[in-house]
mmCIF file of C-alpha atoms in Angstrom:
data_model
loop_
_atom_site.group_PDB
_atom_site.id
_atom_site.type_symbol
_atom_site.label_atom_id
_atom_site.label_comp_id
_atom_site.label_asym_id
_atom_site.label_seq_id
_atom_site.Cartn_x
_atom_site.Cartn_y
_atom_site.Cartn_z
ATOM 1 C CA MET A 1 -62.060 187.442 138.450
ATOM 2 C CA SER A 2 -60.907 187.356 135.106
ATOM 3 C CA ALA A 3 -60.782 190.428 132.794
ATOM 4 C CA TYR A 4 -61.959 188.551 130.133
ATOM 5 C CA VAL A 5 -64.824 187.048 132.392
ATOM 6 C CA LEU A 6 -66.008 190.718 133.200
ATOM 7 C CA SER A 7 -65.819 191.932 129.501
ATOM 8 C CA THR A 8 -67.654 189.176 127.805
ATOM 9 C CA PRO A 9 -71.217 187.915 128.003
ATOM 10 C CA LEU A 10 -71.349 184.324 129.226
ATOM 11 C CA GLU A 11 -72.802 183.284 125.699
ATOM 12 C CA ALA A 12 -70.052 184.522 123.993
ATOM 13 C CA ARG A 13 -67.746 182.547 126.428
ATOM 14 C CA VAL A 14 -69.878 179.479 126.084
ATOM 15 C CA ALA A 15 -69.456 179.677 122.195
ATOM 16 C CA LYS A 16 -65.783 180.098 122.485
ATOM 17 C CA CYS A 17 -65.435 177.060 125.157
ATOM 18 C CA ALA A 18 -67.514 174.953 122.335
ATOM 19 C CA SER A 19 -65.200 175.940 119.777
ATOM 20 C CA LEU A 20 -62.198 174.775 121.761
ATOM 21 C CA ARG A 21 -63.930 171.809 123.205
ATOM 22 C CA ALA A 22 -62.526 168.214 121.992
ATOM 23 C CA ASP A 23 -63.035 164.912 123.656
ATOM 24 C CA SER A 24 -59.265 164.437 124.846
ATOM 25 C CA ALA A 25 -58.428 168.616 125.601
ATOM 26 C CA VAL A 26 -59.222 170.973 128.048
ATOM 27 C CA PRO A 27 -60.222 174.613 126.958
ATOM 28 C CA VAL A 28 -57.845 177.042 128.875
ATOM 29 C CA VAL A 29 -57.905 180.779 129.073
ATOM 30 C CA VAL A 30 -54.402 182.228 130.119
ATOM 31 C CA GLU A 31 -54.360 185.853 131.466
ATOM 32 C CA ASP A 32 -51.470 188.029 132.787
ATOM 33 C CA ALA A 33 -52.469 188.447 136.469
ATOM 34 C CA LEU A 34 -51.120 191.917 136.633
ATOM 35 C CA ALA A 35 -52.548 193.419 133.193
ATOM 36 C CA ARG A 36 -56.131 194.115 133.894
ATOM 37 C CA GLY A 37 -57.866 194.211 130.523
ATOM 38 C CA GLY A 38 -54.972 192.588 128.456
ATOM 39 C CA LYS A 39 -55.153 190.086 126.044
ATOM 40 C CA ALA A 40 -56.568 186.579 126.969
ATOM 41 C CA HIS A 41 -54.771 183.296 125.494
ATOM 42 C CA PHE A 42 -57.214 180.919 124.312
ATOM 43 C CA SER A 43 -56.099 177.229 123.609
ATOM 44 C CA ALA A 44 -57.722 173.707 123.660
ATOM 45 C CA LEU A 45 -54.642 171.543 125.511
ATOM 46 C CA ALA A 46 -54.412 167.833 126.020
ATOM 47 C CA ARG A 47 -55.655 166.583 129.338
ATOM 48 C CA ASP A 48 -52.456 165.112 130.005
ATOM 49 C CA THR A 49 -50.374 168.661 129.543
ATOM 50 C CA THR A 50 -48.604 169.543 133.113
ATOM 51 C CA VAL A 51 -48.553 172.574 134.750
ATOM 52 C CA ALA A 52 -44.872 172.627 134.136
ATOM 53 C CA GLN A 53 -45.458 172.585 130.333
ATOM 54 C CA LEU A 54 -48.027 175.209 130.354
ATOM 55 C CA ALA A 55 -45.597 177.616 132.123
ATOM 56 C CA ALA A 56 -42.781 176.697 129.615
ATOM 57 C CA ALA A 57 -45.270 177.999 126.821
ATOM 58 C CA VAL A 58 -46.421 180.761 128.794
ATOM 59 C CA ARG A 59 -42.747 182.109 129.143
ATOM 60 C CA ALA A 60 -42.373 181.637 125.200
ATOM 61 C CA PHE A 61 -45.424 183.586 124.589
ATOM 62 C CA GLY A 62 -45.406 186.161 127.157
ATOM 63 C CA GLY A 63 -41.831 187.275 126.666
ATOM 64 C CA VAL A 64 -40.454 186.037 129.985
ATOM 65 C CA ALA A 65 -36.723 186.107 130.516
ATOM 66 C CA ALA A 66 -35.483 182.613 131.663
ATOM 67 C CA ALA A 67 -34.161 183.808 135.067
ATOM 68 C CA ARG A 68 -37.288 185.111 135.932
ATOM 69 C CA PRO A 69 -39.707 182.085 137.317
ATOM 70 C CA VAL A 70 -43.511 182.145 136.210
ATOM 71 C CA ALA A 71 -46.045 181.582 138.774
ATOM 72 C CA LEU A 72 -49.360 179.887 137.480
ATOM 73 C CA THR A 73 -52.634 180.205 139.487
ATOM 74 C CA VAL A 74 -56.166 178.796 139.173
ATOM 75 C CA ALA A 75 -58.921 180.844 141.266
ATOM 76 C CA GLY A 76 -56.102 182.537 142.770
ATOM 77 C CA CYS A 77 -54.244 179.363 144.351
ATOM 78 C CA SER A 78 -50.987 178.117 143.349
ATOM 79 C CA VAL A 79 -50.685 174.807 141.542
ATOM 80 C CA SER A 80 -48.100 171.837 141.745
ATOM 81 C CA PRO A 81 -46.271 171.597 138.394
ATOM 82 C CA ALA A 82 -46.579 168.348 138.176
ATOM 83 C CA ALA A 83 -50.548 168.460 138.016
ATOM 84 C CA THR A 84 -52.117 167.894 134.759
ATOM 85 C CA LEU A 85 -54.540 170.280 133.360
ATOM 86 C CA GLY A 86 -56.914 167.561 133.174
ATOM 87 C CA GLU A 87 -56.559 167.133 136.947
ATOM 88 C CA LEU A 88 -57.463 171.203 137.449
ATOM 89 C CA HIS A 89 -60.054 170.805 134.868
ATOM 90 C CA ASP A 90 -62.075 168.178 136.674
ATOM 91 C CA ALA A 91 -61.139 169.310 140.345
ATOM 92 C CA CYS A 92 -61.113 172.854 140.590
ATOM 93 C CA ALA A 93 -64.099 175.416 140.643
ATOM 94 C CA ARG A 94 -64.632 176.349 137.123
ATOM 95 C CA ALA A 95 -66.292 179.118 135.395
ATOM 96 C CA ASP A 96 -70.020 178.502 134.237
ATOM 97 C CA ASP A 97 -68.845 178.582 130.552
ATOM 98 C CA GLY A 98 -66.576 175.376 131.051
ATOM 99 C CA MET A 99 -63.445 177.022 130.760
ATOM 100 C CA LEU A 100 -60.147 176.870 132.996
ATOM 101 C CA TYR A 101 -58.947 180.360 133.681
ATOM 102 C CA VAL A 102 -55.152 180.358 134.508
ATOM 103 C CA ALA A 103 -53.614 183.518 135.658
ATOM 104 C CA TYR A 104 -49.519 184.008 135.355
ATOM 105 C CA THR A 105 -46.997 186.159 136.718
ATOM 106 C CA ALA A 106 -43.040 186.501 136.186
ATOM 107 C CA GLU A 107 -41.640 187.085 139.705
ATOM 108 C CA LYS A 108 -38.280 187.700 140.949
ATOM 109 C CA ALA A 109 -38.797 185.408 144.002
ATOM 110 C CA MET A 110 -41.252 182.658 144.690
ATOM 111 C CA GLY A 111 -42.814 181.502 147.848
ATOM 112 C CA GLY A 112 -41.901 178.185 150.080
ATOM 113 C CA MET A 113 -45.378 176.777 149.981
ATOM 114 C CA ALA A 114 -46.776 174.420 147.576
ATOM 115 C CA ILE A 115 -50.278 174.210 146.901
ATOM 116 C CA THR A 116 -51.651 170.973 144.702
ATOM 117 C CA PRO A 117 -54.697 170.941 142.722
ATOM 118 C CA CYS A 118 -57.445 172.963 144.313
ATOM 119 C CA GLY A 119 -56.433 173.275 148.184
ATOM 120 C CA CYS A 120 -54.064 170.560 149.420
ATOM 121 C CA TYR A 121 -51.266 172.610 151.229
ATOM 122 C CA THR A 122 -47.680 170.872 151.192
ATOM 123 C CA TRP A 123 -45.031 172.827 152.816
ATOM 124 C CA LYS A 124 -41.160 172.650 151.559
#
C-alpha cells in the first residue's frame, strides 16, 4: 500500500484528487517503491500520456541515470510501456480517492515477462 495512503486521511486525498482532476486528465500519484514514507509526486496528466512517457519523467525528477531501467507498477503489477494512463485509470483498481497510484523502482536488470494493463500476461 502507498505510504501516502497510509499517512493521509481519505478526506484530504479526495480533496487533492479534486484539485488535480480535469476532463482530459488523470490524477496520478508517483512514489518510490523502495522509500517508505518518501515524497509523493502529484500530477494531472493527459489521458493519452503513455507509461513510457511517464517513465521518462520519473527518470528526470528521480535523478535516475540513463543506464538504469525504470520499472513502473500499478497495484503491484508491471504495466506495458505502450499503455496510456487513461487506460490504466479506467481498467485498474483505483483507490477510493480516485487517484491512480504508480510506484517506481530503478533496477539493474528487468524480468522477461510483460504485463499489460491490469493483468494480461505476455511472455517475451
